[in-house]
XYZ file of C-alpha atoms in Angstrom:
456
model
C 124.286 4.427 127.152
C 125.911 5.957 123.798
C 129.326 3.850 123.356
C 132.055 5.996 122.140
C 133.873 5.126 118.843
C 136.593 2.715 118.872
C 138.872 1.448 117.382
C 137.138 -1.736 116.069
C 134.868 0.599 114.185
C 137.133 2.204 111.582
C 138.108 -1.347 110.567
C 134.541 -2.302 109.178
C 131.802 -0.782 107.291
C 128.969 0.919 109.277
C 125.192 -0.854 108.871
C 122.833 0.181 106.085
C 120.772 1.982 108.997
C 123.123 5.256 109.060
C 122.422 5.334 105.742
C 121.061 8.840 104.038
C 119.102 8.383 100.650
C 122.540 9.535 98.738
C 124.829 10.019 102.209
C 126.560 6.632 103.269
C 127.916 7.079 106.816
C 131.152 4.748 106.154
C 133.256 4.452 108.977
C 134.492 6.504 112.052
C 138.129 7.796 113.257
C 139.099 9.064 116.332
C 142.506 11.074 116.827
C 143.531 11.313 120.856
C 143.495 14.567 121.398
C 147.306 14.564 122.847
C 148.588 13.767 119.730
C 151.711 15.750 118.987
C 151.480 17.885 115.650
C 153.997 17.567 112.932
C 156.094 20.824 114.355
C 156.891 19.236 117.815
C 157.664 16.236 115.797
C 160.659 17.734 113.628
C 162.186 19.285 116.539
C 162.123 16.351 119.016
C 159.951 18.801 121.675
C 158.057 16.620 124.075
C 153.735 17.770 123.652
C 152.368 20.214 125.596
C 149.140 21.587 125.556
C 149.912 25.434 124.314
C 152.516 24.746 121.995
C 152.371 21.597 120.063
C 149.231 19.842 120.080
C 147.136 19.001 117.267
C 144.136 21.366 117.348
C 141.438 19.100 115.228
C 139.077 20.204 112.106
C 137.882 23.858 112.804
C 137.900 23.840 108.808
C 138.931 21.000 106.958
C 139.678 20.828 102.759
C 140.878 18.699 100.515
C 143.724 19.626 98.002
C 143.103 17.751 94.508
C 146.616 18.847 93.104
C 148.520 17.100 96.495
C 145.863 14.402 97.162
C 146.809 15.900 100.987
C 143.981 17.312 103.812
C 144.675 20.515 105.480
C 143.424 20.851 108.797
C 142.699 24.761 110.415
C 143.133 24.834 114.514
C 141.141 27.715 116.006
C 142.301 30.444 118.652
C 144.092 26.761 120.496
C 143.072 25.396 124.114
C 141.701 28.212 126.733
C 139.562 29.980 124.854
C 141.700 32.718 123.668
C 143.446 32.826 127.450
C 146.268 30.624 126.776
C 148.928 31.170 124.198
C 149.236 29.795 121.477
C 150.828 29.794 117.914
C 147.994 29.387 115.414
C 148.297 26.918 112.562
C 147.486 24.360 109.859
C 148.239 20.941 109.802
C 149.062 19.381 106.371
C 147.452 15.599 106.623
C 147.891 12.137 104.873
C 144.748 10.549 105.168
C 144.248 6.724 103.978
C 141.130 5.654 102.744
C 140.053 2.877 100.226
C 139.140 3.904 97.154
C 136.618 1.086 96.715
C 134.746 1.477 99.649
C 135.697 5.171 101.488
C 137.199 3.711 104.757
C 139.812 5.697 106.481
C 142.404 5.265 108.430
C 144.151 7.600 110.541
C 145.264 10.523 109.429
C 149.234 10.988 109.288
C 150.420 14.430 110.193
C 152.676 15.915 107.688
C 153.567 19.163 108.150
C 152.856 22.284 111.006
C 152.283 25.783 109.045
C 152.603 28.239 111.452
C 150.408 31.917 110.863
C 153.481 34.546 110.225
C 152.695 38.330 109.984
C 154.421 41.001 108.121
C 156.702 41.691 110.478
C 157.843 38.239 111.386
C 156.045 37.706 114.888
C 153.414 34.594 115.041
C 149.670 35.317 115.136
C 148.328 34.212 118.047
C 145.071 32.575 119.951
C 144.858 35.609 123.033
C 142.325 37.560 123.088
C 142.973 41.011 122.256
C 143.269 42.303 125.271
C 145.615 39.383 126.727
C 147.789 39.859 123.534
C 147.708 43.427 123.003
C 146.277 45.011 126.477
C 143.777 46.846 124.486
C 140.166 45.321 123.048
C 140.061 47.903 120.379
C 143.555 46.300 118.834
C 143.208 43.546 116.688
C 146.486 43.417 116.207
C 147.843 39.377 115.960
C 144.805 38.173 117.673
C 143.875 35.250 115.475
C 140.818 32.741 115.660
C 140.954 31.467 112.405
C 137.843 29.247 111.694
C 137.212 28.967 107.758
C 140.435 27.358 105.256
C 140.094 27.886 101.486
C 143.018 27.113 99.326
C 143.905 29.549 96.287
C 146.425 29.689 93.640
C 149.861 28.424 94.339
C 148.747 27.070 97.595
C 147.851 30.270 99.380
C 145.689 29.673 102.219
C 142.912 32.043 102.766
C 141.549 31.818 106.155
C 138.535 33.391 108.291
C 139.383 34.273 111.732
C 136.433 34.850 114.375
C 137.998 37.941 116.210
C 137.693 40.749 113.609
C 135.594 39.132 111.649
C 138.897 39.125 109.135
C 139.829 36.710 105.774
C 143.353 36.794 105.458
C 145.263 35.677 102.901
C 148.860 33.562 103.768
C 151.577 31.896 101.375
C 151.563 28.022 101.730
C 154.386 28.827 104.052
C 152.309 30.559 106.362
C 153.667 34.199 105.504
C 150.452 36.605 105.436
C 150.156 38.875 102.347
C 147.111 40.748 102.855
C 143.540 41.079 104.503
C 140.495 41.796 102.494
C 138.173 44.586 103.024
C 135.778 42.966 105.756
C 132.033 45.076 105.308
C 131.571 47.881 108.565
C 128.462 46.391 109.187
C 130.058 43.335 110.244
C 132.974 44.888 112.708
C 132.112 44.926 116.111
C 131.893 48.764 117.900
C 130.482 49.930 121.108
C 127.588 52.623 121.363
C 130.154 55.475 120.345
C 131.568 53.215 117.349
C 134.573 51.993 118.912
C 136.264 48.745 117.543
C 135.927 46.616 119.882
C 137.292 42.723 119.804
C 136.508 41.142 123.226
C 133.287 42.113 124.626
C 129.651 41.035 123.695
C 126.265 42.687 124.239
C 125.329 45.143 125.935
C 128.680 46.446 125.310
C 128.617 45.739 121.189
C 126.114 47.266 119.792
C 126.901 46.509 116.496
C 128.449 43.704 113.998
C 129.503 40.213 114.946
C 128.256 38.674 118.200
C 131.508 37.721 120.210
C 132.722 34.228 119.716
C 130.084 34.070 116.071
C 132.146 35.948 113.522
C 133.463 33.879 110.580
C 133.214 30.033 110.825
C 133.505 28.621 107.240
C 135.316 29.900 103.827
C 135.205 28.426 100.395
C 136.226 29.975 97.160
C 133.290 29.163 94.359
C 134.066 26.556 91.682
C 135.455 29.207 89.136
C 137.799 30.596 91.917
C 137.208 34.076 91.501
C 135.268 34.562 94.594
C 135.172 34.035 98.123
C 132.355 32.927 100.558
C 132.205 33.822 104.169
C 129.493 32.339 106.356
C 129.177 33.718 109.592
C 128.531 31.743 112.739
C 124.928 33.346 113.425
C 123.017 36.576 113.227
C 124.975 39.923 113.880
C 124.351 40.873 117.351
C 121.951 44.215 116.712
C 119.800 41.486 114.147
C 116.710 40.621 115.570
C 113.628 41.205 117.356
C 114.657 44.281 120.671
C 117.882 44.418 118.625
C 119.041 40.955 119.813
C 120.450 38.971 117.381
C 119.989 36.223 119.948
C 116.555 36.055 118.634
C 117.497 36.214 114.727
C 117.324 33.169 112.807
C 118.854 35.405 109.808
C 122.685 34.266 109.557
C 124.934 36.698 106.360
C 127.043 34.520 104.113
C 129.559 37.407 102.324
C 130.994 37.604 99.052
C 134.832 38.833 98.082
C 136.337 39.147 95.225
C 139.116 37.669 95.114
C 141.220 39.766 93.178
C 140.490 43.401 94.496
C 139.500 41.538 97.870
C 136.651 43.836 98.100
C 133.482 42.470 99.120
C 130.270 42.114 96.658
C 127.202 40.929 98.531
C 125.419 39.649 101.512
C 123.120 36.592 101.576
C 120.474 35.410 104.515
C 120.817 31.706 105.432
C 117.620 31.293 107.756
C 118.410 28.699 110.914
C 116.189 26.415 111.541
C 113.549 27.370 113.746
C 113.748 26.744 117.328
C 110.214 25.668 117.569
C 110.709 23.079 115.665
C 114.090 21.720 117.086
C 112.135 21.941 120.397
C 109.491 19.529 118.996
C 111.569 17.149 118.759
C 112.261 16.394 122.223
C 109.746 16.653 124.736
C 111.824 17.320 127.816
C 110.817 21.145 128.239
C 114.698 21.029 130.747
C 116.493 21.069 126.711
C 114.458 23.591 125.163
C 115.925 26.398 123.038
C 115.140 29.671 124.599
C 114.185 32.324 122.946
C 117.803 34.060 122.979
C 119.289 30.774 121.859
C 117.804 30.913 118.285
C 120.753 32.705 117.131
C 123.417 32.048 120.042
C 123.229 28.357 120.453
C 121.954 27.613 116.726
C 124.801 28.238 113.890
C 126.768 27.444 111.028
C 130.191 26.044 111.278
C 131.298 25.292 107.195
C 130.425 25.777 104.426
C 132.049 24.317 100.635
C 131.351 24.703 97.438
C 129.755 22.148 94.530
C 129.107 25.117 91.622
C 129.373 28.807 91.442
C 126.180 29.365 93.358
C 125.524 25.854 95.502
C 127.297 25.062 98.561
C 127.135 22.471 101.247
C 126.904 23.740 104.824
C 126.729 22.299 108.297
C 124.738 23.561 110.310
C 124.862 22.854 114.278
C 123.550 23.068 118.061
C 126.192 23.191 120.904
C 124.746 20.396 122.418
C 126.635 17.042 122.739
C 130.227 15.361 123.984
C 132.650 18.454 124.378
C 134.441 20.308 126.995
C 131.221 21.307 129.225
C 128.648 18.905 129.847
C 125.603 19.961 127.369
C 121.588 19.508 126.965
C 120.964 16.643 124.558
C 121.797 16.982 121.272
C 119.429 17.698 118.447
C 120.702 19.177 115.592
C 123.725 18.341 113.414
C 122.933 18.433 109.841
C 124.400 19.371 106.236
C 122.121 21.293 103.755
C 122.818 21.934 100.129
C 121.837 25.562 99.441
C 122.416 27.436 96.498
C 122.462 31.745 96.030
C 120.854 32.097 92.952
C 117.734 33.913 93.171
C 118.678 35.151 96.773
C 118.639 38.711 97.756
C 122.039 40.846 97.871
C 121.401 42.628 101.440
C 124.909 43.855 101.747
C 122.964 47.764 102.413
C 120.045 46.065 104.202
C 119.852 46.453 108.115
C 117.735 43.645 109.597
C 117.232 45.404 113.092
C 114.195 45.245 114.892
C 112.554 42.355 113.517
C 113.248 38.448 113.492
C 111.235 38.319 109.950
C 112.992 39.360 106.980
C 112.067 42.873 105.356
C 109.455 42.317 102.253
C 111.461 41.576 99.089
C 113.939 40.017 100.562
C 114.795 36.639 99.410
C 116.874 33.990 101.583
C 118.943 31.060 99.771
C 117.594 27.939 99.101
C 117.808 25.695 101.578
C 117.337 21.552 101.250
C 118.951 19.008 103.542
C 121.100 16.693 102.137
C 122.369 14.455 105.157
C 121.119 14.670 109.325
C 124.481 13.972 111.081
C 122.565 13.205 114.451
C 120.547 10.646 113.266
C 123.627 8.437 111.297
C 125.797 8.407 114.511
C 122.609 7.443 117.101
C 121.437 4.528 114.401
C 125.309 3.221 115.441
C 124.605 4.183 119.050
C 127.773 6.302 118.980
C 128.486 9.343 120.755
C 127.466 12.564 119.514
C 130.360 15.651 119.516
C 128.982 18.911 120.240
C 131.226 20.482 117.631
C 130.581 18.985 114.006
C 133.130 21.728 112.136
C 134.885 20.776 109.546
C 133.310 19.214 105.818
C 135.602 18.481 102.958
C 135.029 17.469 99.849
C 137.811 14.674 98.187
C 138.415 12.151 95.758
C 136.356 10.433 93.779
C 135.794 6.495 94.280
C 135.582 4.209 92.056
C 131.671 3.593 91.904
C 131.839 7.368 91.382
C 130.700 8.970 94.296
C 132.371 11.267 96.049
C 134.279 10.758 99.344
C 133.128 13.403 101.866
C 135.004 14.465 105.346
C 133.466 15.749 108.246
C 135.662 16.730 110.924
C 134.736 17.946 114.628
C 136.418 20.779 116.919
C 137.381 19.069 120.174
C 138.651 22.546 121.826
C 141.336 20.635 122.511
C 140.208 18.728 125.558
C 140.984 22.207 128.028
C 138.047 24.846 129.603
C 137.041 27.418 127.599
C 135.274 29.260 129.768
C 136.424 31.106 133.196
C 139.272 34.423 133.116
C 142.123 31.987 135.167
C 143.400 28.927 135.201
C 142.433 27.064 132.258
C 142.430 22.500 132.807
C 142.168 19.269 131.239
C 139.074 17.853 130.643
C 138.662 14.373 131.061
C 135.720 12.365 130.603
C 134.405 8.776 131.197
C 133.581 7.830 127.680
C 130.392 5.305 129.315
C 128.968 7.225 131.833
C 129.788 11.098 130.824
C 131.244 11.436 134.467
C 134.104 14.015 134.794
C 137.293 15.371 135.588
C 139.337 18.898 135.458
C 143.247 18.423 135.972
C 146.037 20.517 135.658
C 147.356 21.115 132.364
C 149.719 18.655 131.349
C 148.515 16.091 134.038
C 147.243 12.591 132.796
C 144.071 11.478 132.994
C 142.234 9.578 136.105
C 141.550 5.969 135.396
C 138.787 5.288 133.469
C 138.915 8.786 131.660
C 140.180 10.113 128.657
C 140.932 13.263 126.941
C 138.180 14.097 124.322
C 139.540 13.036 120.975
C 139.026 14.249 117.702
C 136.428 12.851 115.316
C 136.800 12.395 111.266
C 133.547 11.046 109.838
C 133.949 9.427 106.309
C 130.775 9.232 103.945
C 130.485 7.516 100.516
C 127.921 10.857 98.539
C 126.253 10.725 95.742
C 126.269 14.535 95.110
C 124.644 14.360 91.803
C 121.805 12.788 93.525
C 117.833 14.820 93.647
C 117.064 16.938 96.755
């Protein structure tokens, strides 16, 4: 049985056996997910699920000038079929600067997502918010948080794809020129922001646009990574089958963007080696569905840290076993610029095409099982932060707990609770406690002590 993380455990050092060669897994928090966010708070409203709970670590950065976290919530509980007021959550966190233990974050401040005119962006879908799929409009999933100058976040929403840029109070200023061959259209080039294949033919695959945004170390550009391979990418057009994922470049100040990169997956083959059971194989079509990115942050101009992920492990649907949660280092330089090349047709890339380097710096998976503790099936969120004082680096990595509600289904959206020991479970109204014995899945803040100078 995998024990879940409690409370006992952020008081103490983890053992030496979660140890990476420069990644020291240090301790482990856990948020319930009915915590009230800072918003509610201020206005004395009691929590309820659509409006004022704390949506946990979609993206998740550290601010050097404020010495405060931000935390991004996505699209909020449902799935996009509930509303809800997107936002970022302005976060104390305590930690040690000895030894990297935190504590539990402290909720500062609610930024709500305010457009031009005034009106909130919101988590519906498209065609819930609008009552048309080929109208963006305020549909917002943001995913990706970067932090500019004079605290202007710049976020990367899933629906569009779309980066926005906001003030730090939330007011949106401008979008920047997302690349065609990334928008999502129908056989006759339609927009379209709700469907998936058959229906898209081209651009994002629905649900995998933008998952992680980082400015470079100068600050004059912006990364995008996508989730996983657009959906016409691939062998029979399938981008299913694609293990070729774009990270995008902006400029910042024209917000026009200036490249394309190929981060490769790892290969299905081998993550099906690992586990003989052929019940939790990857399919074929799950290469580039059920393999992806979720962050990524920057160490240089050209090197970033990403984490990449299965959907496997402790979330809202009961999952295959989990077996891959890891963070690479990868760096640009020397990679191809494929911002005019089509990778249709074929799950190799075209000759003279160069990916990024790729070299793992830390496997998630295997520091949480040498604990025993329970895996999350959505590792999200990696920030860099301050330095300690044996001068590493203290590193957060955050997970996406969907809020503890469905995400799939087109009506009535529940609860999940789940029996942290035996993974048995329970759907109840919205707003209705738990059964005994079961919880609410919380969110999870990982704190490591990282060399990041260290040799790959």
């Amino acid at each position: 049985m995998i024990r879940p993380l409690v409370a006992a455990l952020s008081l103490a050092l983890l053992s030496p056996l979660a140890q990476a060669s420069h990644w020291s897994l240090v301790n482990v928090i856990e948020t319930p997910a009915d915590t009230t966010d800072a918003l509610a708070l201020r206005k004395g409203v009691a929590s309820s699920t659509n409006l004022n709970r704390f949506g946990f670590y979609s993206d998740f950065i550290y601010d050097a000038k404020t010495g405060d976290w931000f935390a991004l919530a996505d699209r909020g509980p449902g799935g996009g079929l509930i509303d809800y007021a997107t936002r970022v959550e302005r976060l104390s966190v305590p930690f040690n600067a000895a030894t990297g233990v935190i504590g539990q974050p402290v909720i500062k401040k609610t930024v709500l997502f305010k457009g031009e005119d005034g009106l909130l962006f919101n988590g519906l879908n498209p065609l819930l918010l609008n009552g048309d799929k080929t109208q963006l409009g305020a549909s917002f999933d943001p995913e990706g948080l970067a932090i500019g100058n004079g605290g202007h976040f710049f976020v990367a929403d899933e629906y569009g794809p779309s980066v926005y840029e906001f003030t730090s109070s939330g007011q949106f200023i401008r979008a920047l020129e997302v690349p065609s061959n990334l928008k999502s259209v129908d056989v006759n080039g339609v927009a379209n922001y709700v469907d998936g294949r058959p229906t898209i033919v081209s651009g994002r695959q629905d649900n995998r646009g933008f998952e992680g945004l980082t400015f470079n170390t100068t600050g004059d550009k912006l990364y995008a990574a996508m989730q996983d391979p657009l959906v016409n990418e691939g062998s029979s057009n399938d981008g299913r089958r694609s293990r070729n994922v774009r990270v995008v470049e902006f400029d910042v100040v024209s917000g026009l963007s200036t490249g394309q990169f190929i981060y490769q997956l790892e290969s299905r083959t081998v993550l099906n080696a690992i586990n003989e059971s052929e019940t939790d194989n990857f399919s074929a079509t799950n290469q580039g569905r059920s393999i992806g990115l979720s962050a990524i942050t920057a160490l240089s101009d050209t090197e970033f840290l990403v984490l990449e992920r299965d959907n496997r492990g402790l979330g809202v649907d009961p999952t295959a076993t989990p077996l891959h949660k890891k963070v690479y280092r990868i760096n640009l330089a020397g990679a191809s610029n494929v911002q005019d090349v089509s990778l249709a047709g074929s799950d190799s890339l075209p000759m003279g095409v160069t990916p990024v380097q790729k070299a793992l710096e830390v496997d998630l998976l295997a520091a949480l099982k040498a604990e025993d503790l329970s895996i999350p099936e959505k590792i999200e969120g990696l920030a860099i932060g301050p330095q300690l004082a044996d001068g590493r680096t203290l590193v957060l990595i955050g997970t996406d707990n969907d809020f503890s509600v469905s995400q799939t289904g087109s009506g009535e959206q529940f609860e999940v609770c789940v029996n942290r020991g035996d993974d048995s479970r329970a759907q109840v109204p919205l707003g209705t406690p738990c059964p005994d014995g079961k919880t609410l899945i919380p969110g999870v803040l990982m704190s490591f002590a990282v060399d990041l100078s260290a040799a790959h």
